[in-house]
mmCIF file of C-alpha atoms in Angstrom:
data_model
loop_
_atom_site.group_PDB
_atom_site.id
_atom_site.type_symbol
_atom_site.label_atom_id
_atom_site.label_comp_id
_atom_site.label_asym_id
_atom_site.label_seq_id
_atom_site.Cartn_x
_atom_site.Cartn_y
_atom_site.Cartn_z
ATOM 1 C CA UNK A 6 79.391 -4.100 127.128
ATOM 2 C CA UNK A 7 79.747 -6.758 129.645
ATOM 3 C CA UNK A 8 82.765 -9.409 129.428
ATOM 4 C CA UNK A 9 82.041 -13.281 129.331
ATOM 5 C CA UNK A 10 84.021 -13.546 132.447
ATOM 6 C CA UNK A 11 81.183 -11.032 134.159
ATOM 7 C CA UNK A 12 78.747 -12.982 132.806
ATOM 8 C CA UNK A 13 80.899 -16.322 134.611
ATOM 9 C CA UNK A 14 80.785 -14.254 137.745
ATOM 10 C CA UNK A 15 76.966 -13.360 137.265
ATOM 11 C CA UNK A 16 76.135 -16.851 136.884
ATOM 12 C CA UNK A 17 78.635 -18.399 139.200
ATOM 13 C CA UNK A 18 77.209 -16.088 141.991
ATOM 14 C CA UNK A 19 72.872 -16.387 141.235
ATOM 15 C CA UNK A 20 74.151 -20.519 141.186
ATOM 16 C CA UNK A 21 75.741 -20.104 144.715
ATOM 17 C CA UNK A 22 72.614 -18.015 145.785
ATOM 18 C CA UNK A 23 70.294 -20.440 144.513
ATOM 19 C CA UNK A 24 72.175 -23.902 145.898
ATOM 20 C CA UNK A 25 72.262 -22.404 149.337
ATOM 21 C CA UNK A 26 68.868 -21.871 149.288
ATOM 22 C CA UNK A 27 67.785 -25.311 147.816
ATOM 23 C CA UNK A 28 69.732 -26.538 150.589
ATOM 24 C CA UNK A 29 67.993 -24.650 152.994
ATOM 25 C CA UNK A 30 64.781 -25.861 151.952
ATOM 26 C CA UNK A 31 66.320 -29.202 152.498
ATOM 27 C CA UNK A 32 66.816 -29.025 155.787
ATOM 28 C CA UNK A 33 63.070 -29.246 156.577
ATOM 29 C CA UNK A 34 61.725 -30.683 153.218
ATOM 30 C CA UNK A 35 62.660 -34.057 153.858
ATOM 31 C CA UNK A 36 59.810 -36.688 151.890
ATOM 32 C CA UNK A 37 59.360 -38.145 148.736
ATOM 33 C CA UNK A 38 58.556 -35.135 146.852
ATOM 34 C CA UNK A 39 61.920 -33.485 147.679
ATOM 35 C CA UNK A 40 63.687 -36.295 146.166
ATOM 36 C CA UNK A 41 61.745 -36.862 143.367
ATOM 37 C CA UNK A 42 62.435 -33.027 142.365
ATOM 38 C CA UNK A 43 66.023 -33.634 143.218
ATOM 39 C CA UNK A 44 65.894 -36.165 140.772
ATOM 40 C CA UNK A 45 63.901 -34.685 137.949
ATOM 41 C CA UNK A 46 64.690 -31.212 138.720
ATOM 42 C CA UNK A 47 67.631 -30.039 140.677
ATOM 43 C CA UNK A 48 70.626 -32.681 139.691
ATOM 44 C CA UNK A 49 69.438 -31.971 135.772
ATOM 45 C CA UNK A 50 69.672 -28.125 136.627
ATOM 46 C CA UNK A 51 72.968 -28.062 138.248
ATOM 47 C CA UNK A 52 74.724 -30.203 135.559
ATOM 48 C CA UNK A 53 73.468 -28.019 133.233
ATOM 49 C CA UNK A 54 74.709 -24.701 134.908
ATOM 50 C CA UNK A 55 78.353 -26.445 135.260
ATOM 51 C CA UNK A 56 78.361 -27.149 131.805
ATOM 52 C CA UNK A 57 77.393 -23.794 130.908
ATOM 53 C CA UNK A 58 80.164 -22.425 132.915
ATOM 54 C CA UNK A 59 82.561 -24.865 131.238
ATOM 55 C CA UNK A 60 81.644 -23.303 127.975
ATOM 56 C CA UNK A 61 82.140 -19.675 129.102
ATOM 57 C CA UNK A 62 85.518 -20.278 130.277
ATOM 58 C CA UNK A 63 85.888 -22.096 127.122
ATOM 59 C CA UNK A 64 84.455 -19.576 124.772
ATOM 60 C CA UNK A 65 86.396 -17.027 126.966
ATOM 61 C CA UNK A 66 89.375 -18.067 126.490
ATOM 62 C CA UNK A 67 89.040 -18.452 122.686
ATOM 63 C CA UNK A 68 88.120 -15.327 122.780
ATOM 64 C CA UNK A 69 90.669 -14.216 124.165
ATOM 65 C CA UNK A 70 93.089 -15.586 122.212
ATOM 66 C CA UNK A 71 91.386 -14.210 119.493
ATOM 67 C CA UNK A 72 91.610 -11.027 120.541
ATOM 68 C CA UNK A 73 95.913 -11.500 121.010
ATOM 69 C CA UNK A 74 95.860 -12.661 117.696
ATOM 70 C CA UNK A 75 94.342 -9.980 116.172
ATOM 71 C CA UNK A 76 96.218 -7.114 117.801
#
Protein backbone atom coordinates (compact mmCIF):
# COMPACT_ATOMS: atom_id res chain seq x y z
CA UNK A 1 0.00 0.00 0.00
CA UNK A 2 1.54 3.22 -0.90
CA UNK A 3 2.27 6.00 1.91
CA UNK A 4 0.82 9.65 1.56
CA UNK A 5 4.31 10.85 1.59
CA UNK A 6 4.85 8.59 -1.86
CA UNK A 7 1.97 9.91 -3.09
CA UNK A 8 3.70 13.77 -2.05
CA UNK A 9 6.71 12.54 -3.93
CA UNK A 10 4.54 11.20 -6.95
CA UNK A 11 2.90 14.40 -7.26
CA UNK A 12 5.69 16.70 -6.29
CA UNK A 13 7.79 15.02 -9.11
CA UNK A 14 4.82 14.72 -12.36
CA UNK A 15 4.39 18.81 -11.02
CA UNK A 16 8.19 19.43 -11.59
CA UNK A 17 7.95 17.38 -14.91
CA UNK A 18 5.07 19.19 -16.06
CA UNK A 19 6.29 23.05 -15.02
CA UNK A 20 9.50 22.46 -16.86
CA UNK A 21 7.81 21.62 -19.73
CA UNK A 22 5.16 24.47 -19.67
CA UNK A 23 8.12 26.52 -19.44
CA UNK A 24 9.64 25.13 -22.29
CA UNK A 25 6.79 25.74 -24.38
CA UNK A 26 7.18 29.24 -23.19
CA UNK A 27 10.15 29.93 -24.54
CA UNK A 28 8.76 29.99 -28.11
CA UNK A 29 4.96 30.42 -27.38
CA UNK A 30 5.10 33.92 -26.75
CA UNK A 31 1.33 35.71 -27.96
CA UNK A 32 -1.84 36.29 -26.58
CA UNK A 33 -3.02 32.85 -26.42
CA UNK A 34 -0.15 31.78 -24.11
CA UNK A 35 -1.16 34.28 -21.66
CA UNK A 36 -4.60 33.96 -21.78
CA UNK A 37 -4.06 30.07 -20.87
CA UNK A 38 -1.63 31.21 -18.26
CA UNK A 39 -4.33 33.03 -16.93
CA UNK A 40 -7.29 30.72 -17.19
CA UNK A 41 -5.35 27.64 -17.12
CA UNK A 42 -1.92 27.26 -15.74
CA UNK A 43 -1.81 29.85 -12.55
CA UNK A 44 -5.43 28.09 -11.50
CA UNK A 45 -3.63 24.61 -11.97
CA UNK A 46 -0.56 25.26 -10.05
CA UNK A 47 -2.36 26.82 -7.02
CA UNK A 48 -4.34 24.03 -6.96
CA UNK A 49 -1.48 21.35 -6.98
CA UNK A 50 0.28 23.46 -4.00
CA UNK A 51 -2.69 23.29 -2.11
CA UNK A 52 -3.07 19.74 -2.63
CA UNK A 53 0.37 19.18 -1.44
CA UNK A 54 -0.35 21.34 1.61
CA UNK A 55 -3.07 18.94 2.49
CA UNK A 56 -0.96 15.77 2.11
CA UNK A 57 1.61 16.95 4.37
CA UNK A 58 -1.21 17.97 6.47
CA UNK A 59 -3.22 14.82 6.37
CA UNK A 60 0.23 13.09 6.70
CA UNK A 61 1.15 14.25 9.53
CA UNK A 62 -2.20 13.65 11.29
CA UNK A 63 -1.81 10.58 10.30
CA UNK A 64 0.94 10.08 11.65
CA UNK A 65 0.28 11.15 14.81
CA UNK A 66 -2.46 8.99 14.75
CA UNK A 67 -0.67 6.20 14.20
CA UNK A 68 1.85 7.18 17.61
CA UNK A 69 -1.16 7.48 19.40
CA UNK A 70 -2.50 4.37 18.78
CA UNK A 71 0.55 2.18 19.34
Amino acid sequence: MATLSNHYSELDAAWKLLQARWDAAGESWTDQVHDDFAAHYWQPLAQQTQAAQRSLERLAQVVAKAQRAVK
